[in-house]
Short mmCIF file of C-alpha atoms and ligand atoms in Angstrom, two decimals:
data_model
loop_
_atom_site.label_atom_id
_atom_site.label_comp_id
_atom_site.label_asym_id
_atom_site.label_seq_id
_atom_site.Cartn_x
_atom_site.Cartn_y
_atom_site.Cartn_z
CA MET P 1 343.46 53.34 129.78
CA ASN P 2 339.79 54.30 129.82
CA ILE P 3 338.37 52.45 126.84
CA GLN P 4 335.20 54.35 125.98
CA ALA P 5 334.35 52.59 122.75
CA LYS P 6 333.48 48.91 122.93
CA ASN P 7 333.03 46.15 120.43
CA PHE P 8 329.57 44.85 119.58
CA ILE P 9 329.32 41.09 119.76
CA GLY P 10 326.20 38.93 119.74
CA GLY P 11 323.88 41.84 120.46
CA GLU P 12 325.92 43.38 123.29
CA TRP P 13 328.54 46.05 123.74
CA VAL P 14 331.54 44.22 125.17
CA VAL P 15 334.29 45.75 127.28
CA ALA P 16 337.73 44.77 125.97
CA SER P 17 340.78 44.22 128.14
CA GLU P 18 342.97 45.90 125.52
CA GLY P 19 342.55 49.25 123.79
CA ALA P 20 344.32 51.79 121.61
CA SER P 21 344.27 55.55 121.13
CA ASP P 22 342.86 57.05 117.95
CA ILE P 23 345.06 60.04 117.02
CA ASN P 24 344.19 63.04 114.87
CA PRO P 25 346.82 63.25 112.07
CA SER P 26 346.30 67.04 111.80
CA ASN P 27 347.19 67.42 115.47
CA THR P 28 348.92 64.50 117.11
CA GLY P 29 348.17 65.99 120.54
CA ASP P 30 344.46 65.45 119.94
CA VAL P 31 343.22 62.00 120.96
CA VAL P 32 339.92 61.22 119.24
CA GLY P 33 339.21 58.45 121.73
CA GLU P 34 340.29 55.17 123.26
CA PHE P 35 338.92 52.21 121.33
CA ALA P 36 338.65 48.53 122.20
CA ARG P 37 340.91 46.02 120.52
CA ALA P 38 339.34 42.59 120.36
CA SER P 39 341.15 39.38 121.25
CA ALA P 40 340.99 36.27 119.05
CA ALA P 41 338.45 34.79 121.49
CA GLU P 42 336.23 37.86 121.13
CA ALA P 43 336.47 37.65 117.35
CA GLU P 44 335.46 33.98 117.56
CA ALA P 45 332.49 34.90 119.77
CA ALA P 46 331.38 37.44 117.16
CA ILE P 47 331.69 34.83 114.39
CA ALA P 48 329.70 32.30 116.46
CA ALA P 49 326.96 34.88 117.08
CA ALA P 50 326.77 35.71 113.37
CA TYR P 51 326.66 32.00 112.55
CA ASP P 52 323.77 31.38 114.95
CA ALA P 53 321.87 34.41 113.66
CA PHE P 54 322.19 33.42 110.00
CA PRO P 55 319.28 30.95 109.59
CA ALA P 56 316.65 33.42 110.81
CA TRP P 57 318.15 36.50 109.13
CA SER P 58 318.60 34.71 105.80
CA ARG P 59 314.82 34.10 105.78
CA SER P 60 313.82 37.48 107.20
CA SER P 61 311.33 39.62 105.34
CA ILE P 62 312.69 41.88 102.67
CA GLN P 63 310.49 44.65 104.10
CA LEU P 64 312.32 44.37 107.45
CA ARG P 65 315.72 44.49 105.76
CA HIS P 66 314.62 47.42 103.61
CA ASP P 67 313.37 49.35 106.64
CA ILE P 68 316.56 48.80 108.63
CA LEU P 69 318.88 49.83 105.79
CA LYS P 70 316.73 52.83 104.93
CA LYS P 71 316.83 53.97 108.56
CA VAL P 72 320.62 53.62 108.60
CA GLY P 73 320.99 55.62 105.38
CA ASP P 74 318.66 58.35 106.58
CA GLU P 75 320.39 58.78 109.94
CA ILE P 76 323.85 58.90 108.33
CA ILE P 77 322.73 61.66 105.98
CA ALA P 78 320.91 63.59 108.70
CA ARG P 79 324.14 63.60 110.75
CA LYS P 80 326.53 64.24 107.84
CA ASP P 81 328.22 67.30 109.33
CA GLU P 82 328.94 65.73 112.71
CA LEU P 83 330.06 62.39 111.22
CA GLY P 84 332.05 64.13 108.50
CA ARG P 85 333.91 66.12 111.16
CA LEU P 86 334.69 62.95 113.11
CA LEU P 87 335.93 61.24 109.94
CA SER P 88 338.16 64.17 108.95
CA ARG P 89 339.50 64.44 112.48
CA GLU P 90 340.61 60.82 112.63
CA GLU P 91 341.63 60.24 108.99
CA GLY P 92 342.86 63.66 107.87
CA LYS P 93 340.91 64.25 104.68
CA THR P 94 339.44 67.75 104.45
CA LEU P 95 336.08 68.51 106.02
CA PRO P 96 334.22 68.82 102.67
CA GLU P 97 335.75 65.48 101.65
CA GLY P 98 334.77 63.95 105.00
CA VAL P 99 331.18 65.20 104.75
CA GLY P 100 331.02 64.06 101.11
CA GLU P 101 332.17 60.58 102.09
CA VAL P 102 329.53 60.39 104.84
CA VAL P 103 326.77 61.38 102.41
CA ARG P 104 328.05 58.71 100.04
CA ALA P 105 327.81 56.10 102.81
CA GLY P 106 324.21 57.14 103.50
CA GLN P 107 323.32 56.92 99.82
CA ILE P 108 324.81 53.44 99.65
CA PHE P 109 322.56 52.25 102.49
CA GLN P 110 319.53 53.85 100.81
CA PHE P 111 320.43 52.21 97.49
CA PHE P 112 320.69 48.76 99.07
CA ALA P 113 317.45 49.33 101.01
CA GLY P 114 315.84 49.51 97.56
CA GLU P 115 317.79 46.47 96.37
CA CYS P 116 316.14 44.37 99.11
CA LEU P 117 312.87 44.87 97.24
CA ARG P 118 314.29 44.27 93.79
CA LEU P 119 315.97 40.91 94.22
CA ALA P 120 314.81 38.74 91.32
CA GLY P 121 315.47 35.38 89.77
CA ASP P 122 314.80 33.74 86.42
CA LYS P 123 312.24 31.16 85.41
CA LEU P 124 312.99 29.27 82.21
CA PRO P 125 311.60 26.31 80.29
CA SER P 126 313.81 23.25 80.51
CA VAL P 127 315.19 21.47 77.49
CA ARG P 128 313.29 18.45 78.88
CA PRO P 129 309.50 18.21 78.50
CA GLY P 130 307.45 18.70 81.67
CA VAL P 131 310.36 20.31 83.51
CA GLU P 132 310.74 23.90 84.66
CA VAL P 133 313.93 25.64 85.75
CA GLU P 134 314.07 28.38 88.36
CA ILE P 135 317.23 30.31 89.17
CA THR P 136 317.26 32.13 92.49
CA ARG P 137 319.85 33.88 94.66
CA GLU P 138 320.42 32.95 98.28
CA PRO P 139 322.64 34.56 100.91
CA VAL P 140 326.14 33.16 101.38
CA GLY P 141 326.31 32.91 105.20
CA VAL P 142 328.57 34.72 107.66
CA VAL P 143 330.66 37.29 105.80
CA GLY P 144 333.85 38.74 107.24
CA LEU P 145 334.44 42.33 106.17
CA ILE P 146 337.99 43.69 106.46
CA THR P 147 338.39 47.37 105.58
CA PRO P 148 341.23 49.89 105.19
CA TRP P 149 341.70 53.35 106.72
CA ASN P 150 341.40 55.62 103.67
CA PHE P 151 337.59 55.59 103.36
CA PRO P 152 336.60 54.94 106.99
CA ILE P 153 332.83 55.04 106.41
CA ALA P 154 332.20 54.59 102.67
CA ILE P 155 334.10 51.30 102.25
CA PRO P 156 332.46 49.71 105.33
CA ALA P 157 329.10 50.96 103.97
CA TRP P 158 329.60 49.42 100.54
CA LYS P 159 330.37 46.06 102.13
CA ILE P 160 327.93 46.04 105.09
CA ALA P 161 324.87 47.33 103.19
CA PRO P 162 324.82 44.65 100.45
CA ALA P 163 325.84 41.95 102.93
CA LEU P 164 322.77 42.67 105.08
CA ALA P 165 320.45 43.46 102.15
CA TYR P 166 320.98 40.03 100.61
CA GLY P 167 320.47 38.20 103.92
CA ASN P 168 324.00 37.55 105.20
CA THR P 169 325.21 38.10 108.75
CA VAL P 170 328.25 40.27 109.30
CA VAL P 171 331.49 40.39 111.25
CA PHE P 172 333.04 43.80 110.55
CA LYS P 173 336.71 44.53 111.24
CA PRO P 174 337.69 48.13 110.52
CA ALA P 175 341.29 49.30 110.10
CA GLU P 176 343.20 50.02 113.30
CA LEU P 177 343.70 53.71 112.40
CA VAL P 178 340.01 54.63 112.01
CA PRO P 179 337.88 52.99 114.71
CA ALA P 180 335.81 56.13 115.46
CA SER P 181 334.01 56.24 112.12
CA ALA P 182 333.46 52.48 112.26
CA HIS P 183 332.10 52.71 115.78
CA ALA P 184 329.74 55.58 114.90
CA LEU P 185 328.47 53.69 111.85
CA SER P 186 327.95 50.55 113.93
CA GLU P 187 325.92 52.46 116.54
CA ILE P 188 323.61 53.65 113.77
CA ILE P 189 323.21 50.14 112.33
CA ILE P 190 322.45 48.72 115.75
CA ARG P 191 319.96 51.48 116.60
CA ALA P 192 318.14 50.78 113.33
CA GLY P 193 317.13 47.41 114.80
CA VAL P 194 319.32 44.63 113.38
CA PRO P 195 318.47 41.46 115.32
CA GLU P 196 321.02 40.06 117.79
CA GLY P 197 324.07 38.52 116.16
CA VAL P 198 323.27 39.77 112.64
CA PHE P 199 325.84 42.56 112.81
CA ASN P 200 329.02 42.43 114.88
CA LEU P 201 331.78 45.01 115.25
CA VAL P 202 335.24 43.73 116.15
CA MET P 203 337.79 46.50 116.18
CA GLY P 204 341.29 45.15 116.53
CA ARG P 205 344.48 44.08 114.86
CA GLY P 206 344.54 42.46 111.44
CA SER P 207 346.92 39.82 112.75
CA VAL P 208 344.48 38.91 115.55
CA VAL P 209 340.89 39.68 114.51
CA GLY P 210 341.47 39.42 110.75
CA GLU P 211 343.31 36.13 111.18
CA ALA P 212 340.54 34.72 113.40
CA MET P 213 338.07 35.47 110.59
CA LEU P 214 340.30 33.80 108.01
CA GLN P 215 340.78 30.72 110.19
CA SER P 216 337.14 30.15 111.16
CA PRO P 217 335.18 27.49 109.24
CA LYS P 218 332.01 29.38 110.25
CA VAL P 219 332.91 32.31 107.99
CA SER P 220 331.76 31.58 104.42
CA ALA P 221 333.08 34.64 102.62
CA ILE P 222 335.65 37.41 103.06
CA SER P 223 335.51 40.81 101.43
CA PHE P 224 338.81 42.64 101.86
CA THR P 225 340.07 46.05 100.82
CA GLY P 226 343.68 46.89 101.65
CA SER P 227 347.23 46.39 100.51
CA VAL P 228 348.51 43.85 98.01
CA PRO P 229 350.62 41.79 100.46
CA THR P 230 347.75 41.48 102.96
CA GLY P 231 345.33 40.72 100.11
CA ARG P 232 347.56 37.85 98.98
CA ARG P 233 347.71 36.53 102.52
CA VAL P 234 343.89 36.73 102.77
CA ALA P 235 343.51 34.93 99.43
CA GLN P 236 345.86 32.12 100.44
CA SER P 237 343.97 31.55 103.68
CA CYS P 238 340.57 31.55 101.96
CA ILE P 239 341.64 29.10 99.30
CA THR P 240 343.42 26.66 101.59
CA ALA P 241 340.62 26.78 104.20
CA ASP P 242 338.31 23.82 104.59
CA PRO P 243 335.69 24.60 103.38
CA MET P 244 337.15 27.19 101.00
CA LYS P 245 335.82 30.70 101.44
CA LYS P 246 334.26 32.91 98.82
CA LEU P 247 336.63 35.81 98.25
CA GLN P 248 336.58 39.41 97.08
CA LEU P 249 339.74 41.54 97.10
CA GLU P 250 340.24 45.21 96.29
CA MET P 251 343.89 46.15 96.51
CA GLY P 252 346.17 48.77 95.09
CA GLY P 253 346.37 50.85 92.00
CA LYS P 254 348.95 52.75 89.96
CA ASN P 255 346.39 54.53 87.86
CA PRO P 256 347.45 56.22 84.62
CA LEU P 257 346.07 59.55 83.47
CA VAL P 258 346.93 60.11 79.80
CA VAL P 259 347.05 63.72 78.61
CA LEU P 260 347.14 64.14 74.82
CA ASP P 261 348.30 67.16 72.79
CA ASP P 262 344.70 68.01 71.91
CA ALA P 263 343.49 68.06 75.55
CA ASP P 264 341.72 71.09 77.00
CA MET P 265 344.51 72.37 79.26
CA SER P 266 342.34 73.49 82.16
CA VAL P 267 340.42 70.19 82.19
CA ALA P 268 343.68 68.22 82.09
CA VAL P 269 345.26 70.23 84.93
CA GLU P 270 342.16 69.87 87.13
CA CYS P 271 341.92 66.13 86.43
CA ALA P 272 345.59 65.67 87.31
CA VAL P 273 345.59 67.79 90.47
CA ASN P 274 342.29 66.44 91.77
CA GLY P 275 343.01 62.83 90.81
CA ALA P 276 346.58 62.74 92.08
CA PHE P 277 346.53 64.91 95.20
CA PHE P 278 343.04 65.37 96.65
CA SER P 279 342.39 63.21 99.71
CA THR P 280 346.19 63.55 100.13
CA GLY P 281 346.65 61.04 97.29
CA GLN P 282 345.47 58.30 99.64
CA ARG P 283 342.97 56.73 97.25
CA CYS P 284 343.42 53.46 95.43
CA THR P 285 342.05 55.24 92.35
CA ALA P 286 344.53 58.16 92.58
CA SER P 287 346.17 59.30 89.30
CA SER P 288 349.67 58.45 90.41
CA ARG P 289 351.09 58.08 86.86
CA ILE P 290 350.47 60.97 84.50
CA ILE P 291 351.48 60.18 80.92
CA VAL P 292 351.77 63.21 78.68
CA THR P 293 352.44 63.48 74.95
CA GLU P 294 355.35 65.60 73.66
CA GLY P 295 353.45 68.59 72.26
CA ILE P 296 351.75 69.55 75.52
CA HIS P 297 354.23 68.13 78.03
CA ASP P 298 356.17 71.24 79.08
CA ARG P 299 353.14 73.54 79.23
CA PHE P 300 351.19 70.93 81.20
CA VAL P 301 353.99 70.36 83.73
CA GLN P 302 354.35 74.08 84.25
CA ALA P 303 350.61 74.58 84.74
CA VAL P 304 350.34 71.67 87.21
CA SER P 305 353.40 72.84 89.17
CA GLU P 306 351.97 76.34 89.44
CA ARG P 307 348.62 74.99 90.57
CA LEU P 308 350.33 72.80 93.19
CA ARG P 309 352.05 75.81 94.71
CA THR P 310 348.63 77.42 95.32
CA LEU P 311 347.14 74.39 97.10
CA VAL P 312 346.52 74.93 100.81
CA VAL P 313 347.95 72.06 102.85
CA ASP P 314 346.78 72.34 106.44
CA ASP P 315 344.64 71.00 109.28
CA ALA P 316 341.85 68.88 107.78
CA LEU P 317 339.24 70.66 109.89
CA LYS P 318 340.29 74.20 108.96
CA ALA P 319 338.12 76.10 106.49
CA GLY P 320 339.99 76.57 103.22
CA THR P 321 342.27 73.54 103.56
CA GLN P 322 342.52 71.70 100.25
CA ILE P 323 344.96 68.94 101.18
CA GLY P 324 344.96 67.44 104.66
CA PRO P 325 347.85 65.64 106.36
CA VAL P 326 349.14 62.15 105.59
CA VAL P 327 347.33 59.62 107.80
CA ASP P 328 350.19 58.66 110.17
CA GLN P 329 353.93 58.43 110.67
CA ASN P 330 354.27 55.06 108.91
CA GLN P 331 352.57 56.31 105.77
CA LEU P 332 354.59 59.54 105.89
CA ASP P 333 357.83 57.52 106.17
CA GLN P 334 356.73 55.50 103.13
CA ASP P 335 355.97 58.67 101.11
CA LEU P 336 359.33 60.21 102.03
CA LYS P 337 361.15 56.98 101.20
CA TYR P 338 359.68 57.02 97.69
CA ILE P 339 360.46 60.73 97.25
CA ARG P 340 364.13 59.99 98.05
CA LEU P 341 364.05 56.90 95.83
CA GLY P 342 362.63 58.88 92.89
CA GLN P 343 365.54 61.31 93.11
CA GLU P 344 368.06 58.45 93.36
CA GLU P 345 366.47 56.81 90.31
CA GLY P 346 367.09 59.98 88.29
CA ALA P 347 363.61 61.50 88.17
CA LYS P 348 363.30 65.27 88.59
CA LEU P 349 361.33 66.59 91.58
CA VAL P 350 359.70 69.73 90.16
CA ALA P 351 357.29 70.54 92.97
CA GLY P 352 356.76 69.76 96.67
CA GLY P 353 358.03 66.72 98.53
CA GLU P 354 359.06 68.63 101.66
CA LEU P 355 357.64 68.36 105.16
CA LEU P 356 355.54 71.34 106.20
CA SER P 357 354.99 72.67 109.68
CA ARG P 358 351.64 74.05 110.67
CA GLU P 359 350.07 75.45 113.87
CA THR P 360 349.62 71.97 115.31
CA PRO P 361 351.97 68.98 115.05
CA GLY P 362 350.77 66.77 112.18
CA PHE P 363 351.97 64.77 109.17
CA TYR P 364 352.03 67.57 106.60
CA LEU P 365 353.67 66.92 103.25
CA ALA P 366 353.78 69.26 100.22
CA PRO P 367 352.26 67.49 97.17
CA ALA P 368 355.18 66.15 95.14
CA LEU P 369 355.46 66.01 91.36
CA PHE P 370 358.23 64.13 89.53
CA THR P 371 359.00 64.57 85.84
CA GLU P 372 361.42 62.71 83.51
CA VAL P 373 360.06 59.48 84.92
CA ASP P 374 360.79 56.27 83.10
CA ASN P 375 357.93 53.81 83.52
CA LYS P 376 360.47 51.20 84.68
CA MET P 377 361.41 53.22 87.77
CA ARG P 378 360.09 51.95 91.08
CA ILE P 379 358.24 55.24 91.68
CA ALA P 380 356.25 54.48 88.51
CA ARG P 381 355.61 50.82 89.32
CA GLU P 382 354.91 50.60 93.06
CA GLU P 383 351.92 52.09 94.82
CA ILE P 384 353.07 54.92 97.10
CA PHE P 385 349.62 55.88 98.48
CA GLY P 386 350.47 59.48 99.19
CA PRO P 387 350.53 62.93 97.57
CA VAL P 388 353.20 61.92 95.07
CA ALA P 389 352.67 61.71 91.29
CA THR P 390 354.95 61.03 88.34
CA VAL P 391 354.94 62.47 84.82
CA THR P 392 356.16 60.27 81.97
CA ARG P 393 356.66 61.60 78.46
CA ALA P 394 355.11 59.75 75.52
CA ARG P 395 355.79 60.25 71.80
CA ASP P 396 352.16 59.90 70.77
CA TYR P 397 348.84 58.29 71.72
CA ASP P 398 350.00 54.77 70.89
CA GLU P 399 353.02 54.99 73.15
CA ALA P 400 350.92 56.62 75.90
CA LEU P 401 348.48 53.69 75.80
CA GLU P 402 351.34 51.21 75.89
CA ILE P 403 352.82 52.91 78.98
CA ALA P 404 349.36 53.13 80.61
CA ASN P 405 348.98 49.35 80.28
CA ASP P 406 352.54 48.55 81.33
CA THR P 407 351.77 48.09 85.04
CA PRO P 408 350.96 45.24 87.41
CA PHE P 409 347.75 47.07 88.41
CA GLY P 410 344.46 47.77 86.61
CA LEU P 411 341.98 49.64 88.75
CA SER P 412 341.17 52.98 87.08
CA ALA P 413 342.56 54.79 84.02
CA GLY P 414 341.86 58.22 82.57
CA ILE P 415 342.41 60.15 79.37
CA CYS P 416 342.18 63.88 78.68
CA THR P 417 341.55 64.52 75.00
CA THR P 418 339.11 66.34 72.72
CA SER P 419 339.38 63.58 70.13
CA LEU P 420 336.47 61.12 69.97
CA LYS P 421 338.70 58.67 68.13
CA TYR P 422 341.32 58.48 70.88
CA ALA P 423 338.74 58.56 73.69
CA GLY P 424 336.87 55.62 72.14
CA HIS P 425 340.03 53.64 71.46
CA PHE P 426 341.31 54.22 75.00
CA ARG P 427 338.00 53.18 76.59
CA ARG P 428 338.15 49.93 74.67
CA ASN P 429 341.85 49.12 74.99
CA VAL P 430 343.08 50.31 78.37
CA GLU P 431 343.46 47.41 80.81
CA ALA P 432 341.51 48.72 83.78
CA GLY P 433 338.23 48.04 85.54
CA MET P 434 337.17 51.69 85.33
CA VAL P 435 337.89 54.27 82.61
CA MET P 436 337.44 58.03 82.82
CA VAL P 437 337.31 60.40 79.86
CA ASN P 438 338.08 64.03 80.75
CA LEU P 439 337.49 63.17 84.40
CA PRO P 440 339.85 62.39 87.29
CA THR P 441 340.64 58.68 87.76
CA ALA P 442 339.27 58.98 91.30
CA GLY P 443 335.65 59.81 92.12
CA VAL P 444 333.03 57.22 91.29
CA ASP P 445 329.26 56.78 91.48
CA TYR P 446 327.75 54.52 94.14
CA HIS P 447 325.15 52.70 92.01
CA VAL P 448 327.50 51.11 89.46
CA PRO P 449 330.25 48.49 89.79
CA PHE P 450 333.61 49.35 91.30
CA GLY P 451 336.69 47.21 90.80
CA GLY P 452 339.74 46.47 88.72
CA ARG P 453 341.82 43.96 86.83
CA LYS P 454 345.28 42.40 87.10
CA GLY P 455 346.90 42.95 90.52
CA SER P 456 344.23 45.43 91.67
CA SER P 457 341.25 43.20 92.31
CA TYR P 458 340.15 39.62 92.59
CA GLY P 459 336.66 38.18 92.57
CA PRO P 460 333.32 39.80 91.79
CA ARG P 461 332.84 43.57 91.60
CA GLU P 462 331.62 45.68 94.51
CA GLN P 463 328.75 48.20 94.56
CA GLY P 464 325.57 48.67 92.60
CA ARG P 465 323.53 45.66 91.56
CA TYR P 466 326.73 43.80 90.71
CA ALA P 467 327.40 43.47 94.46
CA GLN P 468 324.99 40.54 94.51
CA GLU P 469 327.54 38.39 92.65
CA PHE P 470 329.58 38.25 95.84
CA TYR P 471 326.91 38.51 98.51
CA THR P 472 324.62 35.83 97.09
CA THR P 473 325.03 32.35 95.74
CA VAL P 474 322.94 31.09 92.84
CA LYS P 475 320.60 28.12 93.10
CA THR P 476 319.26 26.35 90.00
CA ALA P 477 316.06 24.41 90.80
CA TYR P 478 314.49 21.90 88.40
CA SER P 479 310.84 20.84 88.88
CA PHE P 480 308.93 18.16 87.05
CA ASP P 481 305.19 18.89 86.89
CA GLY P 482 304.19 15.22 87.33
CA ASN P 483 302.19 14.97 84.15
CA GLY P 484 304.73 13.03 82.18
CA PRO P 485 306.39 14.19 79.04
CA TYR P 486 304.07 15.90 76.62
CA VAL P 487 303.54 13.81 73.48
CA PRO P 488 301.75 15.61 70.66
CA LYS P 489 298.85 13.74 69.09
CA THR P 490 299.40 12.85 65.46
CA LYS P 491 296.74 13.15 62.76
CA GLY P 492 294.49 10.13 62.46
CA SER P 493 295.04 8.96 66.02
CA GLU P 494 291.71 10.53 67.21
P1 ADP W 1 346.92 49.41 104.89
O1 ADP W 1 348.31 49.59 104.42
O2 ADP W 1 345.90 50.18 104.10
O3 ADP W 1 346.72 49.51 106.35
P2 ADP W 1 346.56 46.57 105.14
O4 ADP W 1 346.40 45.59 104.04
O5 ADP W 1 347.69 46.42 106.07
O6 ADP W 1 346.55 47.96 104.42
O7 ADP W 1 345.24 46.64 106.01
C1 ADP W 1 343.94 46.53 105.48
C2 ADP W 1 343.07 45.79 106.48
O8 ADP W 1 343.55 44.45 106.59
C3 ADP W 1 343.10 46.37 107.89
O9 ADP W 1 341.82 46.29 108.47
C4 ADP W 1 344.08 45.46 108.58
O10 ADP W 1 343.88 45.40 109.98
C5 ADP W 1 343.74 44.13 107.96
N1 ADP W 1 344.80 43.11 108.09
C6 ADP W 1 346.13 43.30 108.25
N2 ADP W 1 346.78 42.13 108.36
C7 ADP W 1 345.84 41.15 108.27
C8 ADP W 1 345.87 39.73 108.32
N3 ADP W 1 347.00 39.04 108.47
N4 ADP W 1 344.72 39.07 108.20
C9 ADP W 1 343.55 39.72 108.01
N5 ADP W 1 343.46 41.06 107.98
C10 ADP W 1 344.57 41.78 108.10
#
């Protein structure tokens, strides 16, 4: 195998002995490239390089960090079409979605370039006379970043940019399925002038490279986005490690979209179709559980089913495609397994669910909608991560809210209603990290916190200024001014 794409370790591109092919899910005959797969020893070399680079980088000028991140952001945006095409080719989301994700990644780097210049602390009087208290933030150390395949450039960006901005050094392990986007992003970061060892790319297996990061005492913190079982494994390793590692997990979702009788029908249908099926449903914020009140249920189901039949499922790179293929055979098998299971559980498949053949061999699946879904069914409880959504009937708003909260997850939740009363109550009472009113559950801004509750997330939020909770550690410094405690003079003592 001719491995064209190497790992970047300690300031050098390193040839790996092992590699893997990156396959286009819209056309399995199209090989995007051959990418290196790092060994455990290579991962350890990357960690050692990041560890050695930390003291200097953690004290580097904020102007230098700003300039590097700004350069990265600017180059990403300038090359959005080319990078978006690469992303869509390897991951399978449509070209407009791919380009949009690339722009998002660029904006994230630009945002954190600004954050380098805005880092602040607090200075307070002490409760003790003559003493001052200063609270500052310092970088954490070497951070290991483990990312999934569904946002191949945006998720790496929202971990790498704050990590570097706040003075940490980075070991970045992208998902096995999407090395091309990770490699292209890394080239840009390296070209922008990060000093040797500050940023390392180690493409490879989770069980090899990821494990090496979890096992190394030189890694101080792990930020992980991926599945629940792997997240649990990561958490266990971080907590039993000596020293323990700081930890941030973003895992699955089973996000409810509540549609009330008083909803604007066209808004509700667009929220449901966009939230559940765009990006082939492969978003942790996807509206996989649609909860609809009695009065609008049948009309809503009919309107969504009709809209689904008009969606164009095809090659991600083709103009006019609205839904690209599923990412690979494993994910497709999982989607089909749940579609069978839903039917066995007694739910009614009212649209899609069948394999589609297109000009090129790919993993094409018609967006599937189930109705008559009881919230206890496995298709309503477990994350499928594909173009499959369920509709559950609710008597009224109260029951809809109860069903929305009856889930092990808590990432995003949405409501479609024209009632201020219900919108306000839902915002306050739904158990999720993010709430959307008359908007799809997926689709977020880059300058505000992202994250969930319950089984969806663990540790501090990602993105926006809140990212500093994970990527910095707080120091509280007390200083005595040497003048002794101040004693006020009393009258008559002059
Ligand atoms: P997905 O189903 O989205 O691929 P995973 O949780 O399997 O979700 O993968 C998310 C990321 O975690 C990937 O980069 C993967 O390589 C990595 N990973 C998988 N297993 C481990 C592990 N044992 N330790 C650390 N990282 C892992």
